[in-house]
Amino acid sequence: MPEIFINGQSVQAETNQTVMQAALANGFYIPYFCWHPQLSIAGNCRICTVQVEGRSWVEIACNMPVSEGLHILTDSDLVRAHRKATMQFITLNHPVDCGICDKAGECTLQDYHFAYNGSPSVSREPKVHATKYHDLSARILLDNERCILCSRCVRFTREISKSNALGIKNRGDVSLVRAAEDSPLDGDPYSDNVVDICPVGALLSKPFLQKARVWYLQPTPSVCPGCERGCSVSIWHRKAQWRLRALDPAQNTSIARVTPLENPAVNGPWICNKGRDLAQVFERPRADHALLKGKPVELAVAIAAARKLVGEARHAVALVSSWGSNEELAAFKTALAGRFTTFVKRDHEAMPGERIEDDLLIRPDKNPNTAGARAILGESSTGEPAFPADTDLVLVWGEGCNFARLPATAKVVFLNSYLQPENGHADVFIPISIQTERAGHYTNFAGVVSRFERCFAKNPSVADAQELFAGLAVGTAVTS
Ligand code: SF4
Ligand code: SF4
Ligand code: FES
């Protein structure tokens, strides 16, 4: 463990660390654009320069190995002068369109200009213009005038997603990031991570383009239910204090964007594009009315009817949701498992064209909590559902049920969140809340338990499954 000194303070660095890593790990901030903890070192932006005491020049901290007794200055006059000159150079041809840029509020170029430069451009030359709003892929726009050529996006596609989809062509002030001609970026299921890691507003997410200013949004910690990896994500939605009353109130309860929430035990700093598109899952038309054989009834009436069917059933089978939280599954087990032969179904299967599995994150089971269900309800519950001849009640919880396979004579109680024709065919249909309307935990394929928080209030006409299960069991004696 080499001892180094940063601004005169002793720091125990790890062997093989760089000065950048040792400084950040010990509470000293050194600015960086091109360096990223998960990518190779490019050393091209030069904003991370520091001074070794006694030397009359500066050097980049991101590529300087620590060595015993090294004395580093991160804020000397020389360092400050060099950072200011670097910022002047980087912004030489930058359009400074922060007022219309989606990155405003999260942009390190803005922050560093304020912290290390703060002066108008000294250049007397007109700015060199480049392509604005270049279509990089179906999901990503590129503004070359904002690009500072840090090459993070290029290295991401080479080193992390391995699509090799991006490169830089030309030299000097006409250098441009461009997609490879056979468009592998469109087929890269991790492509949108480049939007996050671009330190400026050059790479823009088309679904989020000019949709919201980030200071009106808040991130709620959540878990992506798109596969059994269960990546930690932030679901961004409008802050309560910035609720829209007239313009478009639907925005108050909609998902503006989804970004990775760094979790070394699950997904590191990345997620796949499916995780970005959770709004397409959660914002499908919702079922918000209870039904008895297709006729709308009050929620309490439907719950009472379901409770009666549960109480009368001689042989009941439950098809349990693999999107249920650990809390909901435990509530089901406590209240009802003794009355049902239970099977955990796959609520979702892979969509056509979706990547099934890879070495980075994507897992074959496209449901978030199969492992949690198996742990709570037992291995036997994860087999193929079987319906004995005397089955007289089937409780279906969640999506993915092939209703044609249910015994024709059995009554059906269906708990679901979305509008589907089967809702109206069930003897009792009870609408239930979705993940963004409640808190809970999922257990991923490797046994890591992750918590998701509530983003929005649920409609009062919709039940929470966790409470519902206790309600369905009230007054029904367990016979087995
Ligand atoms: S587009 Fe962004 S991430 Fe890519 S090189 Fe330019 S500034 Fe860096
Ligand atoms: S890898 Fe799976 S859990 Fe992670 S973001 Fe993609 S779909 Fe969601
Ligand atoms: S962060 Fe060190 S050169 Fe860019």
Coordinates of C-alpha atoms and ligand atoms in Angstrom, one line a residue:
M1 CA 0.0 0.0 0.0
P2 CA 2.0 3.0 -1.2
E3 CA 1.7 6.2 0.8
I4 CA 1.2 9.3 -1.3
F5 CA 0.5 12.9 -0.4
I6 CA -2.3 14.9 -1.9
N7 CA -2.2 18.6 -1.2
G8 CA 0.1 17.7 1.8
Q9 CA -2.3 15.1 3.3
S10 CA -1.2 11.5 3.6
V11 CA -3.2 9.0 1.6
Q12 CA -2.8 5.2 1.7
A13 CA -3.3 4.2 -2.0
E14 CA -3.8 0.7 -3.3
T15 CA -1.0 -0.8 -5.4
N16 CA -1.9 -0.4 -9.1
Q17 CA -4.2 2.5 -8.5
T18 CA -3.8 5.7 -10.5
V19 CA -3.6 9.1 -8.8
M20 CA -7.2 9.7 -10.1
Q21 CA -8.5 6.5 -8.4
A22 CA -6.5 7.2 -5.1
A23 CA -7.7 10.8 -5.0
L24 CA -11.4 10.0 -5.6
A25 CA -11.3 7.1 -3.1
N26 CA -10.0 9.4 -0.4
G27 CA -12.3 12.4 -0.9
F28 CA -10.1 14.5 -3.2
Y29 CA -11.9 15.6 -6.4
I30 CA -10.0 15.8 -9.7
P31 CA -12.2 16.7 -12.7
Y32 CA -12.5 14.3 -15.6
F33 CA -14.2 14.0 -19.0
C34 CA -12.7 11.1 -20.8
W35 CA -11.9 8.9 -17.8
H36 CA -14.5 6.4 -16.7
P37 CA -14.0 3.9 -14.0
Q38 CA -15.3 1.0 -16.2
L39 CA -13.5 2.0 -19.4
S40 CA -9.9 1.9 -20.6
I41 CA -7.8 5.1 -20.1
A42 CA -7.8 7.4 -23.2
G43 CA -6.1 10.4 -21.7
N44 CA -7.4 12.8 -24.3
C45 CA -9.3 15.5 -22.6
R46 CA -6.4 16.8 -20.3
I47 CA -8.8 18.3 -17.7
C48 CA -7.5 16.0 -15.0
T49 CA -4.0 17.5 -14.9
V50 CA -2.3 17.7 -11.5
Q51 CA 1.2 18.8 -10.5
V52 CA 3.9 16.7 -8.9
E53 CA 5.5 18.9 -6.3
G54 CA 8.8 20.3 -7.4
R55 CA 8.0 19.9 -11.2
S56 CA 7.3 22.8 -13.4
W57 CA 4.7 21.1 -15.6
V58 CA 1.4 19.3 -15.2
E59 CA 0.5 15.7 -15.9
I60 CA -2.8 13.8 -16.3
A61 CA -4.0 12.1 -13.1
C62 CA -6.1 9.5 -14.8
N63 CA -3.0 7.8 -16.3
M64 CA -0.4 8.4 -13.5
P65 CA 0.3 5.4 -11.4
V66 CA 0.8 6.0 -7.7
S67 CA 4.3 5.4 -6.2
E68 CA 5.6 5.5 -2.7
G69 CA 6.1 9.1 -1.5
L70 CA 4.5 10.8 -4.5
H71 CA 3.5 14.4 -3.6
I72 CA 0.5 15.6 -5.7
L73 CA -1.0 19.1 -5.9
T74 CA -4.6 19.2 -7.3
D75 CA -5.1 22.9 -7.0
S76 CA -1.9 24.8 -7.5
D77 CA -1.7 28.0 -9.6
L78 CA -0.2 26.0 -12.5
V79 CA -3.0 23.4 -12.3
R80 CA -5.7 26.1 -12.2
A81 CA -4.1 27.9 -15.1
H82 CA -3.9 24.7 -17.1
R83 CA -7.5 23.7 -16.4
K84 CA -8.7 27.2 -17.4
A85 CA -6.8 26.9 -20.7
T86 CA -8.1 23.4 -21.3
M87 CA -11.7 24.6 -20.8
Q88 CA -11.1 27.4 -23.2
F89 CA -9.8 24.9 -25.7
I90 CA -12.7 22.4 -25.2
T91 CA -15.3 25.1 -25.6
L92 CA -13.6 26.7 -28.6
N93 CA -16.1 25.4 -31.0
H94 CA -18.8 24.3 -28.5
P95 CA -22.2 25.9 -29.4
V96 CA -23.1 26.6 -25.7
D97 CA -26.7 25.7 -26.3
C98 CA -27.3 24.8 -22.7
G99 CA -30.7 26.6 -22.8
I100 CA -32.1 23.9 -25.1
C101 CA -29.8 21.0 -24.3
D102 CA -31.3 17.9 -22.5
K103 CA -28.0 17.5 -20.6
A104 CA -28.3 20.9 -18.9
G105 CA -28.4 20.4 -15.2
E106 CA -26.3 17.2 -15.4
C107 CA -23.5 18.3 -17.7
T108 CA -19.9 18.3 -16.5
L109 CA -18.9 20.8 -19.2
Q110 CA -21.3 23.3 -17.6
D111 CA -20.1 22.5 -14.1
Y112 CA -16.4 22.6 -15.0
H113 CA -16.8 25.9 -17.0
F114 CA -18.3 27.4 -13.8
A115 CA -15.7 25.9 -11.5
Y116 CA -12.5 26.2 -13.5
N117 CA -13.0 28.8 -16.3
G118 CA -15.9 31.2 -15.9
S119 CA -14.5 33.6 -18.6
P120 CA -15.8 34.4 -22.1
S121 CA -14.0 32.8 -25.0
V122 CA -10.7 34.5 -25.9
S123 CA -11.0 33.3 -29.4
R124 CA -11.5 35.9 -32.2
E125 CA -12.2 33.2 -34.8
P126 CA -15.7 32.1 -35.8
K127 CA -16.7 28.7 -34.4
V128 CA -16.3 25.7 -36.6
H129 CA -19.8 24.2 -37.2
A130 CA -20.5 20.5 -37.4
T131 CA -23.5 18.3 -37.9
K132 CA -26.4 18.9 -35.5
Y133 CA -29.0 16.2 -34.8
H134 CA -27.3 13.5 -36.7
D135 CA -29.3 10.2 -36.5
L136 CA -26.9 7.8 -34.9
S137 CA -29.5 5.0 -34.5
A138 CA -33.2 4.6 -34.1
R139 CA -32.8 5.5 -30.4
I140 CA -30.0 8.0 -30.3
L141 CA -29.3 11.5 -31.9
L142 CA -25.9 13.0 -32.0
D143 CA -25.1 16.7 -31.9
N144 CA -21.5 16.9 -33.2
E145 CA -21.1 20.5 -32.2
R146 CA -21.5 19.5 -28.5
C147 CA -19.2 16.5 -28.8
I148 CA -15.8 17.0 -27.0
L149 CA -14.4 13.9 -28.6
C150 CA -13.7 12.2 -25.3
S151 CA -14.2 8.8 -27.0
R152 CA -16.2 7.3 -24.0
C153 CA -19.0 6.3 -26.3
V154 CA -16.6 4.6 -28.7
R155 CA -14.8 2.7 -25.9
F156 CA -18.1 1.6 -24.5
T157 CA -19.2 -0.1 -27.7
R158 CA -15.7 -1.7 -28.0
E159 CA -15.1 -2.8 -24.4
I160 CA -18.5 -3.2 -22.7
S161 CA -21.3 -3.9 -25.2
K162 CA -18.7 -5.2 -27.8
S163 CA -20.8 -4.1 -30.7
N164 CA -17.9 -2.0 -32.1
A165 CA -20.7 0.2 -33.4
L166 CA -19.0 3.6 -33.0
G167 CA -15.8 5.2 -34.2
I168 CA -14.3 8.7 -34.8
K169 CA -13.5 9.7 -38.4
N170 CA -11.4 12.6 -39.7
R171 CA -8.9 14.6 -37.7
G172 CA -8.5 17.9 -35.9
D173 CA -11.6 20.2 -35.7
V174 CA -13.4 18.2 -38.3
S175 CA -13.4 14.9 -36.3
L176 CA -16.8 13.3 -36.0
V177 CA -18.2 10.4 -34.0
R178 CA -20.0 8.2 -36.4
A179 CA -21.8 4.9 -36.4
A180 CA -20.3 1.9 -38.3
E181 CA -21.9 1.7 -41.7
D182 CA -23.7 -1.6 -41.2
S183 CA -25.5 0.0 -38.2
P184 CA -24.7 -2.4 -35.4
L185 CA -25.7 0.4 -32.9
D186 CA -29.3 -0.4 -33.8
G187 CA -28.7 -4.0 -32.8
D188 CA -26.8 -3.2 -29.6
P189 CA -29.2 -3.8 -26.7
Y190 CA -27.0 -1.7 -24.5
S191 CA -26.6 1.3 -26.8
D192 CA -28.4 3.9 -24.6
N193 CA -25.7 3.7 -21.9
V194 CA -23.6 6.0 -24.2
V195 CA -26.2 8.7 -23.6
D196 CA -25.5 8.4 -19.8
I197 CA -21.7 8.4 -20.1
C198 CA -21.4 11.2 -22.6
P199 CA -20.1 13.9 -20.4
V200 CA -21.9 16.6 -22.5
G201 CA -25.2 16.8 -24.3
A202 CA -23.8 15.3 -27.6
L203 CA -25.7 12.0 -27.4
L204 CA -29.4 12.4 -26.9
S205 CA -32.0 9.8 -26.1
K206 CA -34.8 10.1 -28.7
P207 CA -37.6 9.0 -26.3
F208 CA -36.5 11.7 -23.8
L209 CA -35.6 14.4 -26.4
Q210 CA -36.8 17.8 -25.1
K211 CA -39.4 16.0 -22.9
A212 CA -38.4 17.5 -19.6
R213 CA -35.8 19.6 -17.8
V214 CA -34.1 17.3 -15.3
W215 CA -34.6 19.7 -12.4
Y216 CA -38.3 19.2 -12.6
L217 CA -37.8 15.4 -12.2
Q218 CA -37.0 13.2 -9.3
P219 CA -35.4 9.7 -9.5
T220 CA -37.1 6.9 -7.5
P221 CA -35.0 3.9 -6.8
S222 CA -36.5 0.8 -8.4
V223 CA -35.7 -2.6 -10.0
C224 CA -36.1 -3.4 -13.7
P225 CA -38.6 -6.3 -14.0
G226 CA -37.5 -7.0 -17.6
C227 CA -35.5 -10.1 -16.7
E228 CA -34.3 -12.1 -13.7
R229 CA -31.1 -9.9 -13.5
G230 CA -33.2 -7.3 -11.7
C231 CA -31.0 -4.3 -12.5
S232 CA -31.2 -1.4 -10.1
V233 CA -32.6 1.6 -11.9
S234 CA -33.8 5.1 -11.2
I235 CA -37.3 5.8 -12.5
W236 CA -37.5 9.5 -13.2
H237 CA -40.9 11.3 -12.9
R238 CA -42.1 14.8 -12.2
K239 CA -41.5 16.2 -8.7
A240 CA -44.6 16.8 -6.6
Q241 CA -43.8 20.5 -6.2
W242 CA -43.6 20.9 -10.0
R243 CA -46.9 19.2 -10.7
L244 CA -48.6 20.4 -13.9
R245 CA -52.1 21.5 -13.2
A246 CA -53.3 22.6 -16.7
L247 CA -50.7 21.9 -19.4
D248 CA -50.6 18.1 -19.4
P249 CA -51.5 16.6 -16.0
A250 CA -50.8 13.1 -17.4
Q251 CA -47.1 14.0 -17.1
N252 CA -47.4 14.1 -13.3
T253 CA -47.9 10.3 -13.2
S254 CA -45.8 9.2 -16.2
I255 CA -42.3 7.9 -16.4
A256 CA -40.0 10.5 -18.1
R257 CA -37.0 8.2 -18.3
V258 CA -35.2 5.3 -16.7
T259 CA -31.5 5.3 -16.0
P260 CA -29.1 2.8 -14.3
L261 CA -28.7 3.0 -10.5
E262 CA -25.2 1.8 -9.9
N263 CA -25.2 -1.5 -8.1
P264 CA -21.9 -3.5 -8.1
A265 CA -23.7 -6.7 -6.9
V266 CA -26.1 -6.7 -9.8
N267 CA -25.6 -4.5 -12.8
G268 CA -22.6 -2.2 -12.2
P269 CA -23.4 1.2 -13.8
W270 CA -25.2 -0.3 -16.9
I271 CA -28.7 -1.4 -17.9
C272 CA -30.0 -2.7 -21.3
N273 CA -32.4 -0.7 -23.5
K274 CA -35.3 -2.8 -22.4
G275 CA -34.9 -1.4 -18.9
R276 CA -35.0 2.1 -20.5
D277 CA -38.3 1.3 -22.0
L278 CA -40.2 0.4 -18.9
A279 CA -42.8 3.1 -19.6
Q280 CA -44.0 0.9 -22.5
V281 CA -44.7 -1.9 -20.0
F282 CA -46.1 0.1 -17.1
E283 CA -48.1 2.7 -19.1
R284 CA -50.2 0.2 -21.1
P285 CA -53.9 0.8 -20.7
R286 CA -54.9 -0.1 -17.1
A287 CA -57.7 -2.1 -15.7
D288 CA -59.2 -0.1 -12.9
H289 CA -62.7 -1.6 -12.4
A290 CA -63.5 -4.9 -10.7
L291 CA -65.8 -7.2 -12.7
L292 CA -68.1 -10.1 -12.0
K293 CA -68.5 -12.0 -15.3
G294 CA -67.7 -8.9 -17.2
K295 CA -70.0 -6.6 -15.2
P296 CA -68.5 -3.7 -13.3
V297 CA -68.9 -3.9 -9.6
E298 CA -67.3 -2.2 -6.5
L299 CA -64.0 -3.5 -5.5
A300 CA -65.3 -4.7 -2.1
V301 CA -68.1 -6.7 -3.9
A302 CA -65.6 -8.5 -6.1
I303 CA -63.4 -9.3 -3.2
A304 CA -66.3 -10.7 -1.3
A305 CA -67.3 -12.9 -4.3
A306 CA -63.7 -14.1 -4.7
R307 CA -63.5 -14.9 -0.9
K308 CA -66.7 -17.0 -1.3
L309 CA -65.3 -19.0 -4.2
V310 CA -62.1 -19.6 -2.2
G311 CA -64.1 -20.7 0.8
E312 CA -66.3 -23.1 -1.2
A313 CA -63.5 -24.6 -3.4
R314 CA -62.7 -28.3 -2.9
H315 CA -59.6 -28.4 -5.1
A316 CA -58.2 -25.0 -6.0
V317 CA -55.1 -24.2 -8.1
A318 CA -53.3 -20.9 -8.1
L319 CA -51.1 -19.6 -10.9
V320 CA -48.9 -17.1 -9.1
S321 CA -47.2 -14.1 -10.6
S322 CA -43.4 -14.1 -11.1
W323 CA -43.8 -10.3 -11.0
G324 CA -45.1 -10.4 -7.4
S325 CA -42.8 -8.9 -4.8
N326 CA -41.3 -11.0 -2.0
E327 CA -43.8 -9.3 0.3
E328 CA -46.8 -10.2 -1.9
L329 CA -45.6 -13.8 -2.3
A330 CA -45.1 -14.1 1.4
A331 CA -48.6 -12.7 2.0
F332 CA -50.0 -15.2 -0.5
K333 CA -48.2 -18.0 1.3
T334 CA -49.4 -17.0 4.7
A335 CA -53.0 -16.4 3.8
L336 CA -53.8 -18.8 1.0
A337 CA -51.1 -21.3 0.1
G338 CA -52.7 -24.0 2.3
R339 CA -55.9 -23.8 0.2
F340 CA -54.2 -24.0 -3.2
T341 CA -52.0 -26.2 -5.3
T342 CA -49.6 -23.5 -6.3
F343 CA -47.6 -22.9 -9.5
V344 CA -45.4 -19.9 -10.3
K345 CA -46.0 -19.0 -13.9
R346 CA -43.9 -16.9 -16.3
D347 CA -45.8 -13.7 -16.7
H348 CA -43.7 -12.5 -19.6
E349 CA -41.7 -14.3 -22.3
A350 CA -39.1 -12.8 -24.6
M351 CA -40.5 -10.6 -27.3
P352 CA -39.7 -11.4 -30.9
G353 CA -36.2 -10.3 -31.8
E354 CA -35.3 -9.7 -28.1
R355 CA -31.8 -10.9 -27.0
I356 CA -32.4 -13.9 -24.8
E357 CA -29.1 -14.0 -22.9
D358 CA -25.5 -12.7 -23.0
D359 CA -22.4 -12.4 -20.9
L360 CA -23.1 -8.9 -19.7
L361 CA -26.5 -8.5 -18.1
I362 CA -29.4 -10.0 -20.0
R363 CA -30.9 -13.2 -18.6
P364 CA -33.2 -15.8 -20.2
D365 CA -36.1 -15.6 -17.7
K366 CA -37.9 -12.3 -18.6
N367 CA -39.5 -12.0 -15.1
P368 CA -38.0 -10.3 -12.1
N369 CA -38.9 -12.6 -9.2
T370 CA -38.9 -16.3 -10.2
A371 CA -36.1 -16.9 -7.7
G372 CA -38.0 -15.1 -4.9
A373 CA -41.1 -17.1 -5.7
R374 CA -39.2 -20.4 -5.6
A375 CA -37.6 -19.4 -2.3
I376 CA -40.9 -18.5 -0.7
L377 CA -43.3 -21.1 -2.2
G378 CA -40.9 -24.0 -2.7
E379 CA -39.2 -25.6 -5.7
S380 CA -42.3 -27.7 -6.5
S381 CA -44.3 -24.5 -7.3
T382 CA -42.1 -23.8 -10.4
G383 CA -43.0 -26.9 -12.4
E384 CA -45.4 -26.9 -15.3
P385 CA -49.0 -26.2 -14.1
A386 CA -51.2 -29.3 -13.8
F387 CA -55.0 -29.3 -13.2
P388 CA -56.4 -32.4 -11.6
A389 CA -59.8 -33.4 -12.9
D390 CA -61.6 -32.2 -9.8
T391 CA -60.2 -28.7 -10.0
D392 CA -63.1 -26.4 -9.3
L393 CA -61.3 -23.0 -8.8
V394 CA -58.3 -21.4 -10.5
L395 CA -56.8 -18.2 -9.1
V396 CA -54.7 -16.5 -11.8
W397 CA -52.4 -13.7 -10.5
G398 CA -50.8 -11.6 -13.2
E399 CA -50.2 -11.9 -16.9
G400 CA -49.0 -14.9 -19.0
C401 CA -51.8 -17.3 -18.4
N402 CA -53.1 -19.4 -21.3
F403 CA -56.8 -19.4 -20.3
A404 CA -57.6 -22.0 -23.0
R405 CA -55.7 -24.5 -20.8
L406 CA -57.7 -24.0 -17.7
P407 CA -60.3 -26.6 -16.8
A408 CA -63.6 -25.6 -18.5
T409 CA -65.7 -26.3 -15.4
A410 CA -63.5 -24.5 -12.9
K411 CA -64.4 -21.0 -11.6
V412 CA -61.7 -18.4 -12.3
V413 CA -60.6 -15.5 -10.1
F414 CA -58.3 -13.2 -12.1
L415 CA -56.0 -10.6 -10.6
N416 CA -54.5 -8.4 -13.2
S417 CA -53.4 -4.8 -13.8
Y418 CA -53.9 -4.2 -17.5
L419 CA -56.9 -4.2 -19.9
Q420 CA -57.2 -7.7 -21.4
P421 CA -60.1 -9.5 -22.9
E422 CA -59.7 -12.3 -20.3
N423 CA -60.6 -9.8 -17.5
G424 CA -64.2 -9.9 -18.7
H425 CA -64.4 -13.7 -19.0
A426 CA -63.3 -14.4 -15.4
D427 CA -66.0 -15.2 -12.8
V428 CA -64.3 -12.5 -10.6
F429 CA -61.8 -10.0 -11.9
I430 CA -59.9 -7.8 -9.4
P431 CA -57.6 -5.0 -10.7
I432 CA -54.3 -4.8 -8.8
S433 CA -51.6 -2.2 -8.5
I434 CA -48.3 -2.3 -10.5
Q435 CA -44.7 -2.1 -9.3
T436 CA -44.5 1.7 -9.6
E437 CA -47.5 2.1 -7.3
R438 CA -46.0 0.1 -4.3
A439 CA -42.7 -0.7 -2.6
G440 CA -41.2 -4.1 -2.2
H441 CA -38.3 -6.5 -3.0
Y442 CA -37.4 -8.9 -5.7
T443 CA -34.8 -11.6 -5.5
N444 CA -32.7 -12.0 -8.6
F445 CA -31.4 -15.2 -10.2
A446 CA -28.2 -15.0 -8.1
G447 CA -30.1 -14.5 -4.8
V448 CA -29.5 -10.7 -4.5
V449 CA -32.5 -9.0 -3.0
S450 CA -33.2 -5.5 -4.3
R451 CA -35.8 -3.0 -3.1
F452 CA -38.0 -0.9 -5.3
E453 CA -39.9 2.2 -4.0
R454 CA -43.3 3.6 -4.9
C455 CA -43.3 6.3 -7.6
F456 CA -47.1 7.1 -7.9
A457 CA -50.3 6.7 -5.9
K458 CA -52.6 3.9 -7.1
N459 CA -56.2 4.4 -8.1
P460 CA -58.5 3.6 -5.0
S461 CA -60.5 1.3 -7.2
V462 CA -57.4 -0.9 -7.6
A463 CA -56.3 -3.4 -4.9
D464 CA -52.8 -4.1 -3.6
A465 CA -52.2 -7.9 -3.9
Q466 CA -50.4 -8.0 -0.5
E467 CA -53.5 -6.8 1.4
L468 CA -55.9 -8.6 -0.9
F469 CA -54.6 -12.0 -0.1
A470 CA -55.3 -11.6 3.6
G471 CA -58.8 -10.3 2.6
L472 CA -59.5 -13.4 0.5
A473 CA -58.7 -15.7 3.3
V474 CA -60.9 -14.1 6.0
G475 CA -63.4 -16.6 7.2
T476 CA -62.2 -19.4 4.9
A477 CA -61.0 -22.3 6.9
V478 CA -57.9 -24.1 5.6
T479 CA -58.8 -27.7 5.1
S480 CA -55.5 -29.2 4.1
Ligands
SF4_1 S1 -20.4 11.9 -28.3 FE1 -20.1 12.3 -26.1 S2 -19.2 10.4 -25.3 FE2 -18.9 10.4 -27.5 S3 -16.9 11.3 -27.9 FE3 -18.4 12.9 -28.0 S4 -18.5 13.8 -26.0 FE4 -17.5 11.8 -25.8
SF4_2 S1 -30.7 -6.8 -18.1 FE1 -32.7 -7.4 -17.5 S2 -33.1 -6.4 -15.5 FE2 -31.3 -5.4 -16.5 S3 -32.2 -3.6 -17.6 FE3 -32.1 -5.3 -19.0 S4 -34.1 -6.3 -18.9 FE4 -33.9 -5.0 -17.1
FES3 S1 -9.8 12.5 -17.6 FE1 -7.6 12.4 -17.7 S2 -7.2 13.0 -19.7 FE2 -9.4 13.0 -19.7

